[in-house]
Coordinates of C-alpha atoms in Angstrom, one line a residue:
X150 CA -6.4 21.6 19.3
X151 CA -6.0 18.7 17.0
X152 CA -4.2 18.9 13.7
X153 CA -3.4 15.8 11.7
X154 CA -2.4 14.5 8.3
X155 CA -2.6 11.0 6.9
X156 CA -1.4 9.8 3.5
X157 CA -2.6 6.2 3.1
X158 CA -3.7 3.5 0.7
X159 CA -6.6 2.3 2.7
X160 CA -10.1 3.9 2.6
X161 CA -11.3 6.1 5.4
X162 CA -14.6 6.2 7.3
X163 CA -16.2 9.6 7.2
X164 CA -18.1 9.0 10.5
X165 CA -14.8 8.1 12.2
X166 CA -12.9 11.1 10.7
X167 CA -15.8 13.4 11.9
X168 CA -15.7 11.9 15.4
X169 CA -11.9 12.3 15.6
X170 CA -12.2 15.9 14.4
X171 CA -14.7 16.9 17.2
X172 CA -13.5 14.6 19.9
X173 CA -13.6 16.4 23.3
X174 CA -14.3 19.7 21.6
X175 CA -17.2 21.9 23.0
X176 CA -15.8 25.2 21.7
X177 CA -16.4 24.6 18.0
X178 CA -19.6 26.1 16.7
X179 CA -18.8 25.1 13.2
X180 CA -17.6 21.9 11.5
X181 CA -16.9 21.9 7.8
X182 CA -15.6 18.9 5.9
X183 CA -15.1 18.0 2.2
X184 CA -14.8 14.5 0.7
X185 CA -13.4 14.1 -2.8
X186 CA -14.2 11.0 -4.8
X187 CA -13.1 9.4 -8.1
X188 CA -15.7 10.4 -10.7
X189 CA -16.5 8.5 -13.9
X190 CA -15.9 11.4 -16.3
X191 CA -13.1 13.9 -16.5
X192 CA -12.4 16.2 -19.5
X193 CA -14.9 14.3 -21.7
X194 CA -13.0 11.0 -20.9
X195 CA -14.7 8.0 -19.4
X196 CA -12.7 7.2 -16.3
X197 CA -12.4 3.5 -15.3
X198 CA -10.0 3.9 -12.4
X199 CA -7.3 6.2 -11.0
X200 CA -3.8 5.7 -9.7
X201 CA -2.3 8.3 -7.3
X202 CA 1.4 8.6 -6.6
X203 CA 3.3 10.8 -4.2
X204 CA 6.7 11.6 -2.8
X205 CA 6.8 10.1 0.7
X206 CA 8.1 12.5 3.3
X207 CA 7.9 15.5 1.0
X208 CA 4.1 15.1 0.7
X209 CA 3.5 15.0 4.4
X210 CA 5.8 18.1 4.9
X211 CA 4.0 20.1 2.3
X212 CA 0.6 19.1 3.7
X213 CA 1.8 20.1 7.2
X214 CA 2.9 23.5 5.8
X215 CA -0.5 24.0 4.1
X216 CA -2.2 23.1 7.4
X217 CA 0.0 25.5 9.4
X218 CA -0.8 28.3 7.0
X219 CA -4.5 27.8 7.3
X220 CA -4.2 27.8 11.1
X221 CA -2.3 31.0 11.0
X222 CA -4.9 32.7 8.8
X223 CA -8.1 31.6 10.6
X224 CA -9.1 30.8 14.2
X225 CA -9.2 27.0 13.9
X226 CA -9.7 24.5 16.7
X227 CA -8.9 21.4 14.7
X228 CA -8.1 20.4 11.2
X229 CA -7.6 16.9 9.6
X230 CA -6.4 16.0 6.1
X231 CA -6.6 12.4 4.9
X232 CA -5.4 11.8 1.4
X233 CA -5.3 8.4 -0.3
X234 CA -2.7 7.1 -2.8
X235 CA -2.5 3.9 -4.9
X236 CA -5.1 2.3 -7.1
X237 CA -8.6 3.7 -6.7
X238 CA -11.9 2.8 -8.5
X239 CA -14.7 5.1 -9.7
X240 CA -16.7 6.1 -6.6
X241 CA -13.8 5.6 -4.2
X242 CA -13.0 8.3 -1.7
X243 CA -9.8 10.2 -2.4
X244 CA -9.5 13.0 0.2
X245 CA -11.1 14.1 3.5
X246 CA -10.5 17.7 4.7
X247 CA -12.2 18.7 7.9
X248 CA -11.9 21.8 10.0
X249 CA -13.5 23.2 13.2
X250 CA -13.8 26.7 14.5
X251 CA -15.9 28.7 16.8
X252 CA -17.4 30.5 13.8
X253 CA -18.6 29.2 10.4
X254 CA -16.8 31.7 8.3
X255 CA -13.4 30.6 9.6
X256 CA -14.3 26.9 9.1
X257 CA -15.7 27.4 5.5
X258 CA -12.7 29.6 4.4
X259 CA -10.1 27.4 5.9
X260 CA -11.6 24.3 4.3
X261 CA -11.8 25.9 0.9
X262 CA -8.2 27.2 1.3
X263 CA -7.0 23.7 2.2
X264 CA -8.6 22.2 -0.8
X265 CA -7.3 24.9 -3.2
X266 CA -3.8 24.4 -2.0
X267 CA -4.0 20.6 -1.9
X268 CA -5.0 20.7 -5.6
X269 CA -2.1 23.0 -6.5
X270 CA 0.8 22.6 -4.1
X271 CA 0.7 19.0 -2.8
X272 CA 3.0 16.6 -4.7
X273 CA 0.4 14.1 -5.8
X274 CA 0.4 12.7 -9.4
X275 CA -2.8 11.3 -10.9
X276 CA -3.1 8.9 -13.7
X277 CA -6.5 8.0 -15.1
X278 CA -7.3 4.7 -16.8
X279 CA -9.9 5.7 -19.4
X280 CA -11.6 4.0 -22.3
X281 CA -9.0 5.8 -24.4
X282 CA -6.0 4.5 -22.4
X283 CA -3.9 5.9 -19.5
X284 CA -3.7 9.6 -19.1
X285 CA -1.7 11.7 -16.6
X286 CA -4.0 14.4 -15.2
X287 CA -2.5 17.8 -15.8
X288 CA -2.8 20.8 -13.5
X289 CA -6.2 22.5 -13.9
X290 CA -6.2 26.2 -14.6
X291 CA -9.4 26.6 -12.6
X292 CA -7.6 25.2 -9.5
X293 CA -4.6 27.5 -10.0
X294 CA -6.8 30.5 -10.4
X295 CA -8.8 29.5 -7.2
X296 CA -5.5 29.3 -5.2
X297 CA -4.5 32.8 -6.3
X298 CA -7.3 34.4 -4.4
X299 CA -5.7 33.5 -1.1

């Protein structure tokens, strides 16, 4: 079993993250991962870049709690979360969430759970630089509603 968390400024390589996720694992019949990126439009605002801040120590503890909760709900073999902070440009990768399980339903559900709770529980603050100026990104009602189903 391999469970890991990284909060970092540097970019990540999806191929490397996938390789780490499945390294030495012959039991997983399912691998599911999600990669989030900075998009160029948000709430009808032209996004030029994004700045992500976090609370070191607290962030990692909360991510670990979310990962532990997913592992207690589904039969996971491995799970990795990589979340970037700092200054990001449009098209840059923000987050990698990957899970493996013997069965696809466990992998899909756990990955969705992890993303829903990352979006609503993890202490990350996002500020977008838009053509209209800087805007702090507020909590999205859709994300809150999604997390309630769990």
